Structures are given as C-alpha cells and as structure tokens.
Coordinates of C-alpha atoms and ligand atoms in Angstrom, one line a residue:
X1002 CA 5.7 25.9 3.0
X1003 CA 8.3 26.5 5.7
X1004 CA 9.2 23.2 6.9
X1005 CA 12.5 24.4 8.4
X1006 CA 10.6 26.8 10.8
X1007 CA 8.0 24.1 11.6
X1008 CA 10.6 21.6 12.7
X1009 CA 13.6 23.8 13.8
X1010 CA 11.4 25.9 16.1
X1011 CA 11.2 22.8 18.2
X1012 CA 14.9 22.2 17.8
X1013 CA 15.9 25.6 19.1
X1014 CA 13.9 25.0 22.3
X1015 CA 15.2 21.6 22.9
X1016 CA 18.8 21.5 23.5
X1017 CA 19.1 19.3 26.7
X1018 CA 15.4 19.1 27.2
X1019 CA 14.1 15.6 27.9
X1020 CA 10.8 16.6 26.7
X1021 CA 11.7 16.6 23.0
X1022 CA 12.9 13.7 20.7
X1023 CA 15.3 14.0 17.7
X1024 CA 14.0 12.7 14.3
X1025 CA 17.1 11.4 12.4
X1026 CA 17.7 11.1 8.6
X1027 CA 18.3 7.4 8.0
X1028 CA 20.5 8.2 5.2
X1029 CA 23.2 10.0 7.3
X1030 CA 22.1 9.9 11.0
X1031 CA 21.8 13.7 11.0
X1032 CA 18.9 15.1 13.1
X1033 CA 16.2 16.6 10.8
X1034 CA 14.2 18.2 13.6
X1035 CA 12.7 17.5 17.0
X1036 CA 9.2 16.6 18.2
X1037 CA 7.5 16.8 21.6
X1038 CA 7.5 13.6 23.8
X1039 CA 3.8 14.0 24.7
X1040 CA 2.8 12.7 28.1
X1041 CA -0.1 10.6 28.9
X1042 CA -1.8 13.7 30.1
X1043 CA -1.2 15.3 26.7
X1044 CA -2.8 12.3 25.0
X1045 CA -5.8 12.4 27.3
X1046 CA -6.3 16.1 26.7
X1047 CA -6.1 15.5 22.9
X1048 CA -8.7 12.9 23.3
X1049 CA -11.0 15.2 25.4
X1050 CA -10.6 18.1 23.0
X1051 CA -11.5 15.6 19.9
X1052 CA -14.5 14.5 22.0
X1053 CA -15.5 18.1 22.5
X1054 CA -15.2 18.9 18.8
X1055 CA -17.2 15.9 17.6
X1056 CA -20.7 17.4 17.9
X1057 CA -19.8 20.4 15.6
X1058 CA -17.8 18.6 13.1
X1059 CA -20.2 15.7 12.6
X1060 CA -23.1 18.3 12.5
X1061 CA -21.6 20.0 9.6
X1062 CA -23.1 19.3 6.1
X1063 CA -21.2 16.5 4.4
X1064 CA -20.6 18.9 1.5
X1065 CA -18.9 21.3 3.9
X1066 CA -16.6 18.6 5.2
X1067 CA -16.0 17.5 1.6
X1068 CA -15.0 21.0 0.6
X1069 CA -12.4 21.2 3.3
X1070 CA -11.0 17.8 2.1
X1071 CA -10.9 19.0 -1.4
X1072 CA -9.0 22.1 -0.5
X1073 CA -6.6 19.7 1.5
X1074 CA -6.1 17.5 -1.5
X1075 CA -5.2 20.7 -3.6
X1076 CA -2.8 21.9 -0.9
X1077 CA -1.1 18.6 -0.7
X1078 CA -0.5 18.6 -4.5
X1079 CA 0.6 22.3 -4.4
X1080 CA 3.1 21.5 -1.6
X1081 CA 4.1 18.0 -2.9
X1082 CA 7.8 18.8 -3.4
X1083 CA 8.1 20.2 0.2
X1084 CA 6.3 17.2 1.6
X1085 CA 8.1 14.6 -0.5
X1086 CA 11.5 16.3 0.6
X1087 CA 10.4 16.1 4.2
X1088 CA 9.3 12.5 3.8
X1089 CA 12.7 11.5 2.3
X1090 CA 14.6 13.3 4.9
X1091 CA 13.0 11.4 7.8
X1092 CA 12.2 8.1 6.0
X1093 CA 15.0 7.7 3.5
X1094 CA 13.1 6.5 0.4
X1095 CA 14.1 7.9 -3.1
X1096 CA 12.3 11.2 -3.9
X1097 CA 10.6 9.7 -6.8
X1098 CA 8.9 7.3 -4.4
X1099 CA 8.1 10.0 -1.9
X1100 CA 6.4 12.1 -4.7
X1101 CA 4.3 9.1 -5.8
X1102 CA 3.4 8.6 -2.1
X1103 CA 2.3 12.2 -1.6
X1104 CA 0.2 12.0 -4.8
X1105 CA -1.5 8.9 -3.5
X1106 CA -2.3 10.9 -0.3
X1107 CA -3.9 13.6 -2.2
X1108 CA -5.8 11.1 -4.1
X1109 CA -7.3 9.8 -0.8
X1110 CA -8.5 13.1 0.3
X1111 CA -9.8 13.9 -3.2
X1112 CA -11.8 10.6 -3.3
X1113 CA -13.1 10.9 0.3
X1114 CA -14.2 14.5 -0.3
X1115 CA -16.7 13.1 -2.7
X1116 CA -17.7 10.1 -0.6
X1117 CA -18.6 12.4 2.2
X1118 CA -21.9 13.1 0.5
X1119 CA -22.6 9.5 -0.3
X1120 CA -23.2 8.0 3.2
X1121 CA -26.7 7.0 2.3
X1122 CA -29.1 5.2 4.6
X1123 CA -31.7 2.7 3.8
X1124 CA -35.4 2.1 4.2
X1125 CA -36.2 -1.6 4.9
X1126 CA -39.6 -3.2 4.0
X1127 CA -41.5 -3.4 7.2
X1128 CA -43.5 -6.5 8.1
X1129 CA -46.4 -4.2 9.2
X1130 CA -48.4 -1.5 7.5
X1131 CA -48.3 0.7 10.5
X1132 CA -44.5 1.0 11.0
X1133 CA -41.4 2.0 8.9
X1134 CA -37.8 0.8 9.3
X1135 CA -35.1 3.3 8.7
X1136 CA -31.4 2.8 8.9
X1137 CA -28.9 5.8 9.0
X1138 CA -25.1 5.7 9.2
X1139 CA -23.7 8.0 12.0
X1140 CA -20.0 8.8 12.5
X1141 CA -18.7 6.5 15.0
X1142 CA -17.1 9.3 17.2
X1143 CA -13.4 9.9 18.2
X1144 CA -11.0 7.9 16.1
X1145 CA -7.4 7.0 17.4
X1146 CA -5.2 6.5 14.3
X1147 CA -1.7 4.9 14.9
X1148 CA 0.5 4.9 11.8
X1149 CA 3.8 3.2 10.8
X1150 CA 7.1 4.7 9.4
X1151 CA 7.2 3.0 6.0
X1152 CA 4.6 5.2 4.3
X1153 CA 4.3 8.2 6.8
X1154 CA 2.1 10.3 4.5
X1155 CA -0.2 7.9 2.7
X1156 CA -0.9 5.7 5.7
X1157 CA -2.0 8.8 7.6
X1158 CA -4.0 10.0 4.7
X1159 CA -5.7 6.5 4.3
X1160 CA -7.1 7.0 7.9
X1161 CA -7.6 10.6 8.1
X1162 CA -9.5 11.1 4.8
X1163 CA -12.4 8.6 5.4
X1164 CA -12.5 9.4 9.1
X1165 CA -12.9 13.3 8.7
X1166 CA -15.3 12.8 5.7
X1167 CA -17.6 10.6 7.8
X1168 CA -17.6 13.4 10.5
X1169 CA -15.2 11.8 13.0
X1170 CA -12.6 13.7 15.0
X1171 CA -9.1 12.1 15.2
X1172 CA -6.2 11.8 17.5
X1173 CA -3.2 10.7 15.4
X1174 CA -0.1 9.0 16.8
X1175 CA 2.5 8.8 14.0
X1176 CA 5.5 6.6 14.2
X1177 CA 8.4 8.1 16.2
X1178 CA 10.8 7.6 13.3
X1179 CA 8.6 9.7 11.0
X1180 CA 6.4 12.2 12.8
X1181 CA 7.4 15.3 10.7
X1182 CA 5.4 14.2 7.7
X1183 CA 2.2 13.9 9.9
X1184 CA 2.8 17.3 11.4
X1185 CA 3.3 18.7 7.9
X1186 CA 0.0 17.2 6.8
X1187 CA -1.7 18.7 10.0
X1188 CA -0.3 22.1 9.0
X1189 CA -2.0 21.7 5.6
X1190 CA -5.2 20.6 7.3
X1191 CA -5.2 23.8 9.2
X1192 CA -4.6 25.9 6.0
X1193 CA -7.5 24.0 4.4
X1194 CA -9.8 25.2 7.2
X1195 CA -10.2 22.2 9.2
X1196 CA -11.6 23.6 12.4
X1197 CA -9.7 23.6 15.8
X1198 CA -10.1 20.4 17.8
X1199 CA -11.0 18.1 15.0
X1200 CA -7.4 16.8 14.5
X1201 CA -4.7 16.2 17.1
X1202 CA -1.2 14.8 16.4
X1203 CA 0.3 13.2 19.5
X1204 CA 4.2 12.6 19.1
X1205 CA 6.3 10.6 21.4
X1206 CA 6.6 7.3 23.1
X1207 CA 4.1 4.6 22.0
X1208 CA 4.2 3.0 25.5
X1209 CA 3.1 6.3 27.0
X1210 CA 0.5 7.3 24.5
X1211 CA -0.8 3.9 23.4
X1212 CA -2.7 2.9 26.6
X1213 CA -4.5 6.3 26.6
X1214 CA -5.7 5.8 23.0
X1215 CA -6.7 2.1 23.5
X1216 CA -8.4 2.5 26.9
X1217 CA -10.1 5.9 27.1
X1218 CA -13.8 5.2 26.7
X1219 CA -14.1 8.4 24.6
X1220 CA -12.2 6.8 21.8
X1221 CA -14.7 4.8 19.7
X1222 CA -12.5 3.4 17.0
X1223 CA -8.8 2.4 16.9
X1224 CA -7.3 2.3 13.4
X1225 CA -3.9 0.8 13.4
X1226 CA -1.4 0.1 10.6
X1227 CA 1.8 -1.8 11.7
X1228 CA 3.2 -5.2 12.7
X1229 CA 1.0 -8.1 13.7
X1230 CA 2.7 -8.3 17.1
X1231 CA 1.8 -4.7 18.0
X1232 CA -1.7 -5.1 16.5
X1233 CA -2.2 -8.2 18.7
X1234 CA -1.2 -6.1 21.8
X1235 CA -3.5 -3.2 20.8
X1236 CA -6.4 -5.5 20.1
X1237 CA -6.1 -6.9 23.7
X1238 CA -5.8 -3.4 25.1
X1239 CA -9.0 -2.3 23.4
X1240 CA -11.0 -5.2 24.9
X1241 CA -11.8 -3.2 28.1
X1242 CA -13.6 -0.6 26.3
X1243 CA -15.0 -2.8 23.4
X1244 CA -13.6 -0.4 20.8
X1245 CA -14.3 -0.8 17.1
X1246 CA -11.0 -1.9 15.4
X1247 CA -9.4 -1.5 12.0
X1248 CA -6.2 -3.4 11.7
X1249 CA -3.8 -3.4 8.8
X1250 CA -1.0 -5.6 9.9
X1251 CA 1.9 -7.7 8.5
X1252 CA 2.0 -9.7 5.3
X1253 CA 4.1 -12.3 3.6
X1254 CA 3.2 -11.8 -0.1
X1255 CA 3.7 -14.5 -2.6
X1256 CA 4.7 -13.7 -6.2
X1257 CA 3.6 -16.7 -8.4
X1258 CA 4.9 -16.9 -12.0
X1259 CA 2.9 -19.4 -14.0
X1260 CA 4.4 -21.0 -17.1
X1261 CA 2.6 -19.0 -19.6
X1262 CA 3.4 -15.6 -18.0
X1263 CA 4.8 -12.7 -19.9
X1264 CA 8.3 -13.2 -18.3
X1265 CA 9.7 -9.9 -19.1
X1266 CA 6.8 -8.0 -17.5
X1267 CA 6.8 -10.4 -14.6
X1268 CA 10.5 -10.0 -13.8
X1269 CA 10.4 -6.1 -14.3
X1270 CA 7.3 -5.7 -11.9
X1271 CA 8.7 -8.4 -9.5
X1272 CA 11.8 -6.2 -9.0
X1273 CA 9.8 -3.0 -8.8
X1274 CA 7.4 -4.6 -6.1
X1275 CA 10.1 -6.1 -4.1
X1276 CA 12.7 -3.3 -3.9
X1277 CA 10.3 -0.4 -3.5
X1278 CA 11.1 1.3 -0.2
X1279 CA 13.9 -1.2 0.1
X1280 CA 11.4 -3.9 0.7
X1281 CA 9.9 -2.2 3.7
X1282 CA 6.3 -2.5 2.5
X1283 CA 3.7 -4.8 3.9
X1284 CA 2.4 -5.8 0.5
X1285 CA 5.8 -6.3 -1.1
X1286 CA 6.5 -9.9 -2.2
X1287 CA 8.4 -11.9 0.3
X1288 CA 8.7 -15.2 -1.7
X1289 CA 8.8 -15.7 -5.5
X1290 CA 7.4 -19.0 -6.6
X1291 CA 8.5 -19.5 -10.3
X1292 CA 7.4 -22.4 -12.4
X1293 CA 10.3 -24.7 -13.4
X1294 CA 9.7 -24.3 -17.2
X1295 CA 10.3 -20.5 -17.0
X1296 CA 12.5 -20.3 -14.0
X1297 CA 15.9 -19.8 -15.8
X1298 CA 14.4 -17.2 -18.1
X1299 CA 12.8 -15.3 -15.2
X1300 CA 15.9 -15.5 -13.1
X1301 CA 18.0 -13.9 -15.9
X1302 CA 15.6 -11.0 -16.3
X1303 CA 15.1 -10.6 -12.6
X1304 CA 18.9 -10.4 -12.0
X1305 CA 19.3 -7.9 -14.9
X1306 CA 16.7 -5.7 -13.2
X1307 CA 18.3 -6.1 -9.7
X1308 CA 21.7 -5.2 -11.2
X1309 CA 20.3 -1.9 -12.3
X1310 CA 19.2 -0.8 -8.8
X1311 CA 21.4 2.0 -7.4
X1312 CA 21.8 2.3 -3.7
X1313 CA 22.1 6.0 -2.6
X1314 CA 20.7 9.1 -0.8
X1315 CA 17.1 9.4 -1.8
X1316 CA 17.7 13.1 -2.7
X1317 CA 20.0 12.0 -5.5
X1318 CA 17.9 11.4 -8.6
X1319 CA 19.9 8.3 -9.6
X1320 CA 19.1 6.4 -6.4
X1321 CA 16.5 3.6 -6.6
X1322 CA 17.4 1.7 -3.4
X1323 CA 16.8 3.3 -0.2
X1324 CA 18.4 2.8 3.2
X1325 CA 16.7 0.8 5.9
X1326 CA 15.0 2.8 8.5
X1327 CA 17.3 1.9 11.3
X1328 CA 19.9 -0.4 12.8
X1329 CA 17.3 -3.0 14.2
X1330 CA 15.8 -3.3 10.7
X1331 CA 19.2 -4.0 9.3
X1332 CA 20.0 -6.6 12.0
X1333 CA 16.7 -8.5 11.2
X1334 CA 17.6 -8.7 7.4
X1335 CA 21.1 -9.9 8.3
X1336 CA 19.5 -12.6 10.5
X1337 CA 17.1 -13.8 7.8
X1338 CA 19.8 -14.0 5.1
X1339 CA 22.2 -15.8 7.5
X1340 CA 19.4 -18.4 8.4
X1341 CA 18.6 -19.0 4.9
X1342 CA 22.2 -19.6 3.8
X1343 CA 22.8 -21.8 6.9
X1344 CA 19.8 -23.9 5.8
X1345 CA 21.0 -24.3 2.3
X1346 CA 19.7 -21.4 0.2
X1347 CA 22.0 -20.1 -2.6
X1348 CA 23.1 -16.6 -2.3
X1349 CA 23.0 -15.4 -5.9
X1350 CA 23.3 -11.5 -5.2
X1351 CA 24.1 -9.2 -2.3
X1352 CA 24.0 -10.6 1.1
X1353 CA 26.0 -7.8 2.9
X1354 CA 25.6 -4.3 4.1
X1355 CA 26.1 -1.9 1.2
X1356 CA 28.8 0.7 1.1
X1357 CA 26.4 3.5 0.3
X1358 CA 25.9 4.3 4.1
X1359 CA 25.2 3.2 7.6
X1360 CA 21.8 1.5 7.0
X1361 CA 21.9 0.3 3.4
X1362 CA 21.8 -3.4 2.6
X1363 CA 22.6 -4.8 -0.8
X1364 CA 19.8 -5.9 -3.1
X1365 CA 19.8 -9.6 -2.3
X1366 CA 18.7 -12.6 -4.2
X1367 CA 18.3 -16.0 -2.6
X1368 CA 17.5 -19.2 -4.6
X1369 CA 16.5 -22.7 -3.4
X1370 CA 14.5 -21.2 -0.6
X1371 CA 12.8 -23.8 1.6
X1372 CA 9.6 -23.6 3.7
X1373 CA 11.5 -23.9 7.1
X1374 CA 13.7 -20.8 6.6
X1375 CA 12.9 -17.5 8.3
X1376 CA 12.4 -15.7 5.1
X1377 CA 9.6 -18.2 4.3
X1378 CA 7.8 -17.6 7.5
X1379 CA 8.4 -14.1 8.8
X1380 CA 8.2 -10.6 7.2
X1381 CA 11.8 -9.7 6.2
X1382 CA 11.0 -6.1 5.5
X1383 CA 14.2 -5.6 3.6
X1384 CA 15.8 -5.9 0.1
X1385 CA 15.8 -9.7 0.0
X1386 CA 14.1 -11.6 -2.8
X1387 CA 13.6 -15.3 -1.9
X1388 CA 13.2 -17.6 -5.0
X1389 CA 11.6 -21.0 -5.1
X1390 CA 11.2 -23.2 -8.2
X1391 CA 7.9 -25.1 -8.4
X1392 CA 6.3 -28.0 -10.4
X1393 CA 2.7 -28.0 -9.2
X1394 CA 0.6 -24.9 -8.4
X1395 CA -1.3 -26.9 -5.7
X1396 CA 1.9 -27.1 -3.7
X1397 CA 2.4 -23.4 -3.9
X1398 CA -1.2 -22.9 -2.8
X1399 CA -0.7 -25.1 0.1
X1400 CA 2.4 -23.2 1.2
X1401 CA 0.7 -19.8 0.8
X1402 CA -2.4 -20.8 2.7
X1403 CA -0.4 -22.4 5.5
X1404 CA 0.9 -18.9 6.5
X1405 CA -0.5 -17.0 9.4
X1406 CA -0.5 -14.0 7.1
X1407 CA -3.2 -13.2 4.5
X1408 CA -2.5 -9.7 3.2
X1409 CA -1.5 -9.6 -0.5
X1410 CA -0.1 -11.6 -3.3
X1411 CA 0.6 -11.6 -7.0
X1412 CA -0.2 -14.0 -9.8
X1413 CA 1.4 -13.7 -13.3
X1414 CA 0.1 -15.7 -16.2
X1415 CA -1.7 -15.4 -19.5
X1416 CA -4.4 -18.1 -19.2
X1417 CA -7.3 -16.2 -17.6
X1418 CA -9.0 -19.3 -16.3
X1419 CA -5.8 -20.6 -14.5
X1420 CA -4.9 -17.2 -13.3
X1421 CA -8.3 -16.5 -11.8
X1422 CA -8.7 -19.9 -10.2
X1423 CA -5.2 -19.6 -8.8
X1424 CA -5.9 -16.1 -7.4
X1425 CA -9.2 -17.1 -5.9
X1426 CA -7.9 -20.2 -4.1
X1427 CA -5.3 -18.1 -2.2
X1428 CA -6.4 -16.9 1.3
X1429 CA -5.4 -13.2 0.8
X1430 CA -7.2 -9.9 1.1
X1431 CA -5.6 -8.6 -2.1
X1432 CA -4.1 -10.2 -5.3
X1433 CA -2.4 -8.2 -8.1
X1434 CA -3.0 -10.2 -11.5
X1435 CA -0.2 -9.1 -13.9
X1436 CA -0.1 -6.0 -11.8
X1437 CA 1.5 -4.8 -8.6
X1438 CA 0.2 -1.3 -7.6
X1439 CA -2.5 -2.4 -5.1
X1440 CA -2.8 0.7 -3.0
X1441 CA -5.6 2.6 -4.7
X1442 CA -7.9 4.8 -2.8
X1443 CA -11.1 3.5 -4.5
X1444 CA -10.2 -0.2 -3.6
X1445 CA -10.7 -2.1 -0.3
X1446 CA -7.2 -2.5 1.2
X1447 CA -6.5 -5.1 4.0
X1448 CA -6.0 -8.7 4.9
X1449 CA -7.3 -11.8 6.3
X1450 CA -6.0 -14.2 9.1
X1451 CA -3.4 -12.3 11.2
X1452 CA -2.9 -9.6 8.6
X1453 CA -5.7 -7.7 10.0
X1454 CA -9.4 -6.8 10.4
X1455 CA -11.5 -4.5 8.1
X1456 CA -10.7 -2.6 4.9
X1457 CA -9.5 0.8 4.1
X1458 CA -10.4 2.7 1.0
X1459 CA -13.4 2.5 -1.4
X1460 CA -17.0 3.2 -0.5
X1461 CA -16.9 0.7 2.3
X1462 CA -14.0 2.6 3.8
X1463 CA -16.1 5.5 4.9
X1464 CA -18.8 3.2 6.3
X1465 CA -16.3 1.7 8.5
X1466 CA -16.0 5.0 10.3
X1467 CA -19.8 5.0 10.9
X1468 CA -22.2 2.9 12.9
X1469 CA -25.7 2.1 11.5
X1470 CA -28.5 3.3 13.7
X1471 CA -31.9 1.5 13.1
X1472 CA -35.1 3.5 13.7
X1473 CA -38.4 1.6 14.0
X1474 CA -41.1 4.3 13.3
X1475 CA -44.8 3.5 14.5
X1476 CA -47.3 5.3 12.4
Ligands
LIG2367 P1 7.7 -1.4 13.8 O1 8.2 -2.5 14.8 O2 8.1 -1.6 12.4 O3 8.1 0.0 14.3 P2 5.1 -1.3 14.9 O4 3.9 -2.0 14.6 O5 5.7 -1.5 16.2 O6 6.1 -1.6 13.8 O7 4.8 0.3 14.9 C1 3.8 0.8 14.2 C2 3.1 1.9 15.0 O8 2.7 1.3 16.2 C3 4.1 3.0 15.3 O9 3.4 4.3 15.3 C4 4.6 2.7 16.8 O10 5.0 3.8 17.6 C5 3.2 2.2 17.2 N1 3.4 1.4 18.4 C6 4.3 0.4 18.7 N2 4.1 -0.2 19.9 C7 2.9 0.4 20.5 C8 2.2 0.3 21.7 N3 2.6 -0.6 22.6 N4 1.1 1.1 21.8 C9 0.8 2.0 20.8 N5 1.4 2.1 19.7 C10 2.5 1.3 19.5

C-alpha cells in the first residue's frame, strides 16, 4: 500500500493552509503527514451521507456484509507491515506491539464477519392461542465512533467490525494524534468493497466535530473510548437526543499477587502488562499489591525484568519501551511521581525523563505506595509501577473497590478457590487470573462504575449495535 501517497498528498497541498493539521512522530517530533481539519459542516455532511447509506447497507444480506468484512480482515493481514509501520510512526509504540495490534484488528473483522449471520431473533410463548410474539434485532442506525490514540488501529476495529456487521453505517472521529491509521483502515475498507457512504472518517478538532456527533438526531449510537472526563462530557451532550451509548473509559487496574502465586510468572507478566505501550493502556496495572510473604522475591524478579527494558525508537527491533505520546502526557507522569515521592514513596528505579528522546520517561518503580498518593487514585498512563506490600487480602479488596474506576484487574495465585473468590469480589468488568491479555475479540470488554457502559466484543457486542423490535401478531 502506498501510505506515502495517501498522507503526503495532503502534505503537499497544505503548506500554510490552516485547514490541515500535522501529525507528528512522537519519537522525533517530525511530521509524518497532514490531515484535514474538518468543519462542523463536514461532520454534518458525513452524518447525512451515513444516514442516506443506511437503508441499502442494512438491507444487504448478512452474508454479503460478512464477506466484505472477511475480505477486509485478509487485507489487513496482507498489509500488516505497512499498517504497523504507520501506527508506530504516528503513535510511537515498538513495531512488535504495533504488529500485534494490527493482528488483533484483523481478528475483530474476522470474528464479526461470522457474527453478522448470527443476529437471531426469538419467538416468545404467547399468553393467548390467537397471537404470536416475535422479537427481531434491527441495526440501530448511524453510529458515531470516537477513538483514542493509544490503540489507533484496534480501537477502531473493535467498534467498526460489530457496527458494520450489524448493518450500521459509521462516522468515525479518530484521535488527532493518530488519525493516519484510521485513514489507512478506511482505505482498506474501500479495497474490500465497502460501499460508498457506509464509513466516513472525520479528522480534526474534537470541540468542532464532537457536538455534531453527539447532538445530531440522525446519529443513533455514540461509541466512545477514552478518558472518563471526556466520556462524562459526551454522555451529557448525548442527553438532548437520548442516544444509545457505549463507553469504554479510564481504569485503575490492580495487580494482586497472592502468597502461593508462581512468582516468576507473576513478575514477568506484571512487567509485560505494565510497560506495554509505555503504560499508556487503560487496562494496564496501575497498582501492584504483593503479599508480604513473597514481596522480596517478587521485587527481585520484577526489577530484573524492568532492567531488561530498552527505551528507543519503535522502529529499532531492540526497543521495548516506547515514548509517551506528547509533552502533556510526560508532565502528568512527572507530577504523579513527584507527588508519590513527596508523600513518602521510595523511588527504586527511574523517576526521570529518559535520554532516548524528547518524550521518553524511564521505567519507574515506586515502593511503599500509600492510598492517598495520586498514583493510587488517578490513571498515570505512563511507565510507572506502584508497589504496595499487603498482609490481608480483605484490605486490598477494600482499597480496589473504593476506586471510582472498575475496568480491569489481575489476580495471581495457585489455589483456585482463593483466586476465584478474590476475583469475584472485585468490582471490575474484567479480571485476568494468572493471565494478562484480556483484549480478545470473542470476549466482552468493558468496565463498571466510572469505567464505562456496555461491552465490546463477543456475541453480545453485535447485539449492542441493534435494537430489539417486538412484533405482536394476531391470528
Ligand atoms: P486524551 O486526553 O488521552 O486524549 P480523551 O478522552 O480526551 O483522551 O480523547 C479520546 C478521544 O476523544 C479522542 O478522539 C479525542 O479527540 C476525543 N475527544 C476529546 N474531547 C472531545 C470532545 N469534547 N468531543 C468529542 N470528542 C472529544
């Protein structure tokens, strides 16, 4: 695929033109390409066109929609190296992680290509012999999808795949830091045969585009992944038109190591989960609660893995620790670490900007972390592991369940009874038990409390893009 042409065609036309915005490589600050700063009118036109295309697309046989999605999954796999390279260029993550993300996106399209044909209804037993009760699931209509910069390919796929499979049309607003991956996916959608009008990518300023997507009555469903603060704002904006909402918001995942855990496995997976994408992941562990009996052993192995991390440009095969997305992200991490140290945490590793480049932060380990520190209450979204020693698992549960967040968590231990009871007692949408890779397309992804509404993925994921219609038939 010719990504250069796709993005640089914009660049050539844009010098000095306020209607285009640069997309910068976080690793070196260089401009990768330019995208249109769409106006509110552009967004409105996209909604109108998606609305116009809905009848035809939803009227196609599910098998026909599935065939296009299957072709798209194939095209994503065939072009995975180009997509991964583009992703790394605008987002910064190591290429190996970008490749895994692209594979995950292909998995979503492949899975929902199948699910398209399984949107089955129901016949409910009627209280009368002279009537029948039928329930059908109809696609909800135009979907507005707003996606974040931390997983610019897979977060788009997680929304697009079930929406298109159900028969919805989509207006997508990608994050301004990472719009090129979304445009790349859209180009592949066209190659796969997605009809004109079914998908629109609206790039530009959130404050300009957002109100159109949240307030136009032709948009039936807003699917958003991002921060809790922005989710709260969009929830309010959607009230005037009573939209259906899917929200995947912030998290503050606990990582609990019980005394009988496989410590080597726990430490290795803890570091992998924490430092993937430099900690810029809504399901990444924010706090590590380690039982006092195994704390020293865990710490030794944890630090061994941390010391193996290599900060560097994502295109370099040796790099395992990515840069942060931008300067504000770095400033937030610095604030959290300074706050923790000021309140008595021990800085065991890192704690500074890294020499690798402008937005790298060193892999950082804090010990003796207390509940009043910022790292214990807010998402740090950076490469900072906050460790706490515990004696009673009940205290950990209390601390976890007191959080406003309830997205993901991890429990490591061998006794199945204790592990299951601990996992079940946590107010979290997802728990990894001796495992960390939660983001599977066949599973329901999402959180409780202020981590969101609804689930993405799995069979229920496609029904979310539908509304049931009940038909009472008199005979
Ligand atoms: P972050 O602060 O990490 O960028 P956000 O939740 O603000 O996280 O961003 C996630 C997505 O939400 C991005 O696509 C962003 O452009 C979009 N967004 C942010 N603010 C608004 C808004 N007021 N209206 C619509 N979209 C928004």
